[in-house]
Amino acid sequence: MKFASLALLASLLTAASAIVVPGASTPLFYLVASSSSSSANLLPVLLSGTLGTPSSTNAAAQFYFSQGSFFALSSSSGSPPTFSPSPPYKVYYNSVPASDCTTFGQLSFIQGSTTNKCAQFTGFGLQSDTENSQLGAQLVVNSVGGFYLCAGNAVYYKLNPTDGPSGCSPVSLYTVPVVA
């Protein structure tokens, strides 16, 4: 009986395979929130920079890394997604220009470029949980600071908890693979 269970598990694992964008360093993945707030827990990151339920007008983002840069595609691209010549979204946190660039900003996506001289496109990475390998990897920025859920389910990066908007609650963003 145990052998039959293992054979079934093996066949399921070989049937589902991770999708890799040509030239990517990682397979595609979703980012899903882990939060003490039940209203935000297990919600995906949408291309609006918010957590929520995907819709035809606000798709869940599918992420990948390529040569150290962080990119996103729209999940409305099909299943499995097709890779058209249009550029992917560059992922950044939209640091607010002030007398100096701020240490916080909303998670944002852009195709092309931005005029915001403070937009932070670098420093994103994935960090595995050494205590619980069942979880996906956690999204981090330079291994400091963290992500927060603010008004309107907006996802913000803050270097320090007191930076930026108030009334935000901490949220962890974990990877979930996109499979074919």
PDB file of C-alpha atoms in Angstrom:
ATOM      1  CA  MET A   1       0.000   0.000   0.000  1.00  0.00           C
ATOM      2  CA  LYS A   2       2.819   2.413   0.846  1.00  0.00           C
ATOM      3  CA  PHE A   3       4.458   1.729  -2.538  1.00  0.00           C
ATOM      4  CA  ALA A   4       1.198   2.615  -4.347  1.00  0.00           C
ATOM      5  CA  SER A   5       1.028   5.935  -2.482  1.00  0.00           C
ATOM      6  CA  LEU A   6       4.619   6.762  -3.414  1.00  0.00           C
ATOM      7  CA  ALA A   7       3.998   5.828  -7.053  1.00  0.00           C
ATOM      8  CA  LEU A   8       0.927   8.084  -7.159  1.00  0.00           C
ATOM      9  CA  LEU A   9       2.867  10.966  -5.589  1.00  0.00           C
ATOM     10  CA  ALA A  10       5.715  10.512  -8.069  1.00  0.00           C
ATOM     11  CA  SER A  11       3.321  10.547 -11.032  1.00  0.00           C
ATOM     12  CA  LEU A  12       1.650  13.721  -9.746  1.00  0.00           C
ATOM     13  CA  LEU A  13       4.997  15.459  -9.313  1.00  0.00           C
ATOM     14  CA  THR A  14       6.158  14.580 -12.810  1.00  0.00           C
ATOM     15  CA  ALA A  15       2.824  15.734 -14.295  1.00  0.00           C
ATOM     16  CA  ALA A  16       3.209  19.205 -12.763  1.00  0.00           C
ATOM     17  CA  SER A  17       6.279  21.063 -13.831  1.00  0.00           C
ATOM     18  CA  ALA A  18       7.454  24.569 -13.129  1.00  0.00           C
ATOM     19  CA  ILE A  19       7.259  27.088 -15.962  1.00  0.00           C
ATOM     20  CA  VAL A  20      10.487  28.881 -16.876  1.00  0.00           C
ATOM     21  CA  VAL A  21      10.603  32.057 -18.960  1.00  0.00           C
ATOM     22  CA  PRO A  22      13.385  31.856 -21.590  1.00  0.00           C
ATOM     23  CA  GLY A  23      16.540  33.408 -20.087  1.00  0.00           C
ATOM     24  CA  ALA A  24      15.174  33.462 -16.519  1.00  0.00           C
ATOM     25  CA  SER A  25      17.259  32.470 -13.502  1.00  0.00           C
ATOM     26  CA  THR A  26      14.202  31.100 -11.649  1.00  0.00           C
ATOM     27  CA  PRO A  27      10.933  29.408 -12.603  1.00  0.00           C
ATOM     28  CA  LEU A  28       7.783  31.563 -12.503  1.00  0.00           C
ATOM     29  CA  PHE A  29       6.190  32.001  -9.085  1.00  0.00           C
ATOM     30  CA  TYR A  30       3.346  33.852  -7.409  1.00  0.00           C
ATOM     31  CA  LEU A  31       3.874  35.852  -4.219  1.00  0.00           C
ATOM     32  CA  VAL A  32       1.307  35.029  -1.547  1.00  0.00           C
ATOM     33  CA  ALA A  33       0.907  36.882   1.743  1.00  0.00           C
ATOM     34  CA  SER A  34       1.349  35.367   5.151  1.00  0.00           C
ATOM     35  CA  SER A  35      -0.142  37.718   7.693  1.00  0.00           C
ATOM     36  CA  SER A  36      -1.735  37.777  11.123  1.00  0.00           C
ATOM     37  CA  SER A  37      -4.619  39.614   9.445  1.00  0.00           C
ATOM     38  CA  SER A  38      -7.120  37.005   8.290  1.00  0.00           C
ATOM     39  CA  SER A  39      -8.391  39.365   5.584  1.00  0.00           C
ATOM     40  CA  ALA A  40      -4.962  39.448   3.888  1.00  0.00           C
ATOM     41  CA  ASN A  41      -3.641  35.978   4.667  1.00  0.00           C
ATOM     42  CA  LEU A  42      -2.979  33.797   1.604  1.00  0.00           C
ATOM     43  CA  LEU A  43      -3.894  36.524  -0.913  1.00  0.00           C
ATOM     44  CA  PRO A  44      -1.657  36.928  -3.982  1.00  0.00           C
ATOM     45  CA  VAL A  45       0.170  40.098  -5.007  1.00  0.00           C
ATOM     46  CA  LEU A  46      -1.671  41.742  -7.904  1.00  0.00           C
ATOM     47  CA  LEU A  47      -0.157  43.895 -10.665  1.00  0.00           C
ATOM     48  CA  SER A  48      -1.668  46.927  -8.904  1.00  0.00           C
ATOM     49  CA  GLY A  49       0.823  46.481  -6.019  1.00  0.00           C
ATOM     50  CA  THR A  50      -1.970  45.308  -3.726  1.00  0.00           C
ATOM     51  CA  LEU A  51      -3.097  42.034  -2.197  1.00  0.00           C
ATOM     52  CA  GLY A  52      -6.429  40.720  -3.385  1.00  0.00           C
ATOM     53  CA  THR A  53      -8.486  38.343  -5.439  1.00  0.00           C
ATOM     54  CA  PRO A  54      -7.414  38.321  -9.095  1.00  0.00           C
ATOM     55  CA  SER A  55      -9.927  39.615 -11.641  1.00  0.00           C
ATOM     56  CA  SER A  56     -10.052  40.319 -15.354  1.00  0.00           C
ATOM     57  CA  THR A  57      -8.949  43.907 -14.684  1.00  0.00           C
ATOM     58  CA  ASN A  58      -6.431  43.244 -11.910  1.00  0.00           C
ATOM     59  CA  ALA A  59      -4.395  40.088 -12.502  1.00  0.00           C
ATOM     60  CA  ALA A  60      -2.179  38.207 -10.078  1.00  0.00           C
ATOM     61  CA  ALA A  61       1.455  38.832 -10.929  1.00  0.00           C
ATOM     62  CA  GLN A  62       3.751  35.963 -11.894  1.00  0.00           C
ATOM     63  CA  PHE A  63       7.333  36.729 -10.874  1.00  0.00           C
ATOM     64  CA  TYR A  64      10.813  35.632 -11.893  1.00  0.00           C
ATOM     65  CA  PHE A  65      14.430  36.699 -11.580  1.00  0.00           C
ATOM     66  CA  SER A  66      16.724  37.123 -14.563  1.00  0.00           C
ATOM     67  CA  GLN A  67      20.390  38.038 -14.189  1.00  0.00           C
ATOM     68  CA  GLY A  68      19.752  39.612 -10.777  1.00  0.00           C
ATOM     69  CA  SER A  69      16.759  41.714 -11.865  1.00  0.00           C
ATOM     70  CA  PHE A  70      13.200  41.134 -10.649  1.00  0.00           C
ATOM     71  CA  PHE A  71      10.377  40.915 -13.212  1.00  0.00           C
ATOM     72  CA  ALA A  72       6.650  40.166 -13.361  1.00  0.00           C
ATOM     73  CA  LEU A  73       4.195  38.962 -15.970  1.00  0.00           C
ATOM     74  CA  SER A  74       0.427  39.181 -15.941  1.00  0.00           C
ATOM     75  CA  SER A  75      -1.276  35.900 -15.073  1.00  0.00           C
ATOM     76  CA  SER A  76      -3.867  36.775 -17.690  1.00  0.00           C
ATOM     77  CA  SER A  77      -1.274  35.827 -20.276  1.00  0.00           C
ATOM     78  CA  GLY A  78      -2.866  32.381 -20.491  1.00  0.00           C
ATOM     79  CA  SER A  79      -2.224  29.014 -18.986  1.00  0.00           C
ATOM     80  CA  PRO A  80       0.504  28.189 -19.584  1.00  0.00           C
ATOM     81  CA  PRO A  81       1.539  31.761 -20.338  1.00  0.00           C
ATOM     82  CA  THR A  82       2.875  32.628 -23.737  1.00  0.00           C
ATOM     83  CA  PHE A  83       5.945  34.792 -23.945  1.00  0.00           C
ATOM     84  CA  SER A  84       5.274  37.589 -26.418  1.00  0.00           C
ATOM     85  CA  PRO A  85       7.778  40.194 -27.564  1.00  0.00           C
ATOM     86  CA  SER A  86       6.191  42.786 -25.237  1.00  0.00           C
ATOM     87  CA  PRO A  87       8.448  43.603 -22.301  1.00  0.00           C
ATOM     88  CA  PRO A  88       7.757  42.176 -18.844  1.00  0.00           C
ATOM     89  CA  TYR A  89       7.031  44.449 -15.910  1.00  0.00           C
ATOM     90  CA  LYS A  90      10.042  45.608 -13.898  1.00  0.00           C
ATOM     91  CA  VAL A  91       9.368  45.290 -10.160  1.00  0.00           C
ATOM     92  CA  TYR A  92      10.394  48.129  -7.842  1.00  0.00           C
ATOM     93  CA  TYR A  93       9.342  49.915  -4.733  1.00  0.00           C
ATOM     94  CA  ASN A  94       8.229  53.425  -5.438  1.00  0.00           C
ATOM     95  CA  SER A  95      10.368  55.416  -3.014  1.00  0.00           C
ATOM     96  CA  VAL A  96       9.012  58.928  -2.598  1.00  0.00           C
ATOM     97  CA  PRO A  97      11.222  61.765  -3.828  1.00  0.00           C
ATOM     98  CA  ALA A  98      11.713  64.244  -1.017  1.00  0.00           C
ATOM     99  CA  SER A  99      14.759  66.336  -0.133  1.00  0.00           C
ATOM    100  CA  ASP A 100      16.369  62.909  -0.166  1.00  0.00           C
ATOM    101  CA  CYS A 101      14.859  59.609  -1.291  1.00  0.00           C
ATOM    102  CA  THR A 102      12.692  58.003   1.388  1.00  0.00           C
ATOM    103  CA  THR A 103      13.263  54.611   2.989  1.00  0.00           C
ATOM    104  CA  PHE A 104       9.846  53.241   2.044  1.00  0.00           C
ATOM    105  CA  GLY A 105       7.587  52.863  -0.970  1.00  0.00           C
ATOM    106  CA  GLN A 106       4.751  50.885  -2.496  1.00  0.00           C
ATOM    107  CA  LEU A 107       5.539  47.727  -4.454  1.00  0.00           C
ATOM    108  CA  SER A 108       5.100  48.781  -8.084  1.00  0.00           C
ATOM    109  CA  PHE A 109       5.370  47.470 -11.630  1.00  0.00           C
ATOM    110  CA  ILE A 110       6.296  49.251 -14.850  1.00  0.00           C
ATOM    111  CA  GLN A 111       6.916  48.400 -18.474  1.00  0.00           C
ATOM    112  CA  GLY A 112       9.596  50.740 -19.757  1.00  0.00           C
ATOM    113  CA  SER A 113      11.002  53.431 -17.488  1.00  0.00           C
ATOM    114  CA  THR A 114       9.966  55.855 -14.773  1.00  0.00           C
ATOM    115  CA  THR A 115      10.900  59.481 -14.108  1.00  0.00           C
ATOM    116  CA  ASN A 116      11.054  58.806 -10.345  1.00  0.00           C
ATOM    117  CA  LYS A 117      14.776  59.124  -9.581  1.00  0.00           C
ATOM    118  CA  CYS A 118      14.142  57.371  -6.258  1.00  0.00           C
ATOM    119  CA  ALA A 119      12.504  54.215  -7.644  1.00  0.00           C
ATOM    120  CA  GLN A 120      14.378  51.203  -6.230  1.00  0.00           C
ATOM    121  CA  PHE A 121      14.758  48.351  -8.749  1.00  0.00           C
ATOM    122  CA  THR A 122      17.639  46.550  -7.027  1.00  0.00           C
ATOM    123  CA  GLY A 123      18.094  44.600  -3.820  1.00  0.00           C
ATOM    124  CA  PHE A 124      15.213  42.139  -4.244  1.00  0.00           C
ATOM    125  CA  GLY A 125      15.997  38.542  -3.406  1.00  0.00           C
ATOM    126  CA  LEU A 126      14.592  35.288  -2.106  1.00  0.00           C
ATOM    127  CA  GLN A 127      15.460  33.868   1.291  1.00  0.00           C
ATOM    128  CA  SER A 128      14.643  30.288   2.267  1.00  0.00           C
ATOM    129  CA  ASP A 129      13.178  29.510   5.668  1.00  0.00           C
ATOM    130  CA  THR A 130      15.775  27.259   7.318  1.00  0.00           C
ATOM    131  CA  GLU A 131      13.350  26.217  10.079  1.00  0.00           C
ATOM    132  CA  ASN A 132      10.465  25.186   7.823  1.00  0.00           C
ATOM    133  CA  SER A 133      11.362  24.031   4.338  1.00  0.00           C
ATOM    134  CA  GLN A 134       7.663  23.396   3.602  1.00  0.00           C
ATOM    135  CA  LEU A 135       7.225  27.109   2.981  1.00  0.00           C
ATOM    136  CA  GLY A 136       8.300  28.752  -0.233  1.00  0.00           C
ATOM    137  CA  ALA A 137      11.107  31.273  -0.202  1.00  0.00           C
ATOM    138  CA  GLN A 138      10.408  34.704   1.280  1.00  0.00           C
ATOM    139  CA  LEU A 139      10.828  37.903  -0.755  1.00  0.00           C
ATOM    140  CA  VAL A 140      13.350  40.257   0.873  1.00  0.00           C
ATOM    141  CA  VAL A 141      15.012  43.558  -0.008  1.00  0.00           C
ATOM    142  CA  ASN A 142      18.723  43.623   0.835  1.00  0.00           C
ATOM    143  CA  SER A 143      17.850  41.292   3.764  1.00  0.00           C
ATOM    144  CA  VAL A 144      16.740  44.336   5.810  1.00  0.00           C
ATOM    145  CA  GLY A 145      13.396  45.983   6.428  1.00  0.00           C
ATOM    146  CA  GLY A 146      10.187  44.276   5.489  1.00  0.00           C
ATOM    147  CA  PHE A 147       6.877  44.412   3.714  1.00  0.00           C
ATOM    148  CA  TYR A 148       3.720  45.901   5.170  1.00  0.00           C
ATOM    149  CA  LEU A 149       0.050  45.913   4.280  1.00  0.00           C
ATOM    150  CA  CYS A 150      -1.265  49.481   4.305  1.00  0.00           C
ATOM    151  CA  ALA A 151      -4.556  51.218   3.450  1.00  0.00           C
ATOM    152  CA  GLY A 152      -6.372  49.748   0.457  1.00  0.00           C
ATOM    153  CA  ASN A 153      -4.407  46.476   0.738  1.00  0.00           C
ATOM    154  CA  ALA A 154      -1.352  48.258  -0.724  1.00  0.00           C
ATOM    155  CA  VAL A 155       1.948  46.413  -0.221  1.00  0.00           C
ATOM    156  CA  TYR A 156       4.738  48.693   1.001  1.00  0.00           C
ATOM    157  CA  TYR A 157       8.413  48.070   1.651  1.00  0.00           C
ATOM    158  CA  LYS A 158       9.723  49.878   4.750  1.00  0.00           C
ATOM    159  CA  LEU A 159      13.317  49.945   5.928  1.00  0.00           C
ATOM    160  CA  ASN A 160      12.063  50.679   9.465  1.00  0.00           C
ATOM    161  CA  PRO A 161       8.559  49.912  10.822  1.00  0.00           C
ATOM    162  CA  THR A 162       7.989  53.614  11.619  1.00  0.00           C
ATOM    163  CA  ASP A 163       8.781  54.754   8.041  1.00  0.00           C
ATOM    164  CA  GLY A 164       6.045  55.833   5.674  1.00  0.00           C
ATOM    165  CA  PRO A 165       2.323  55.505   6.174  1.00  0.00           C
ATOM    166  CA  SER A 166       1.003  54.627   9.615  1.00  0.00           C
ATOM    167  CA  GLY A 167      -1.583  51.996  10.429  1.00  0.00           C
ATOM    168  CA  CYS A 168       0.200  49.309   8.408  1.00  0.00           C
ATOM    169  CA  SER A 169       0.644  45.710   9.515  1.00  0.00           C
ATOM    170  CA  PRO A 170       3.628  43.439   8.753  1.00  0.00           C
ATOM    171  CA  VAL A 171       3.199  40.896   5.980  1.00  0.00           C
ATOM    172  CA  SER A 172       5.543  38.227   4.632  1.00  0.00           C
ATOM    173  CA  LEU A 173       5.490  37.399   0.917  1.00  0.00           C
ATOM    174  CA  TYR A 174       6.216  33.768   0.050  1.00  0.00           C
ATOM    175  CA  THR A 175       6.697  32.084  -3.324  1.00  0.00           C
ATOM    176  CA  VAL A 176       4.243  29.589  -4.757  1.00  0.00           C
ATOM    177  CA  PRO A 177       5.336  27.976  -8.053  1.00  0.00           C
ATOM    178  CA  VAL A 178       3.416  28.491 -11.274  1.00  0.00           C
ATOM    179  CA  VAL A 179       2.961  25.025 -12.744  1.00  0.00           C
ATOM    180  CA  ALA A 180       1.811  23.770 -16.130  1.00  0.00           C
TER     181      ALA A 180
END
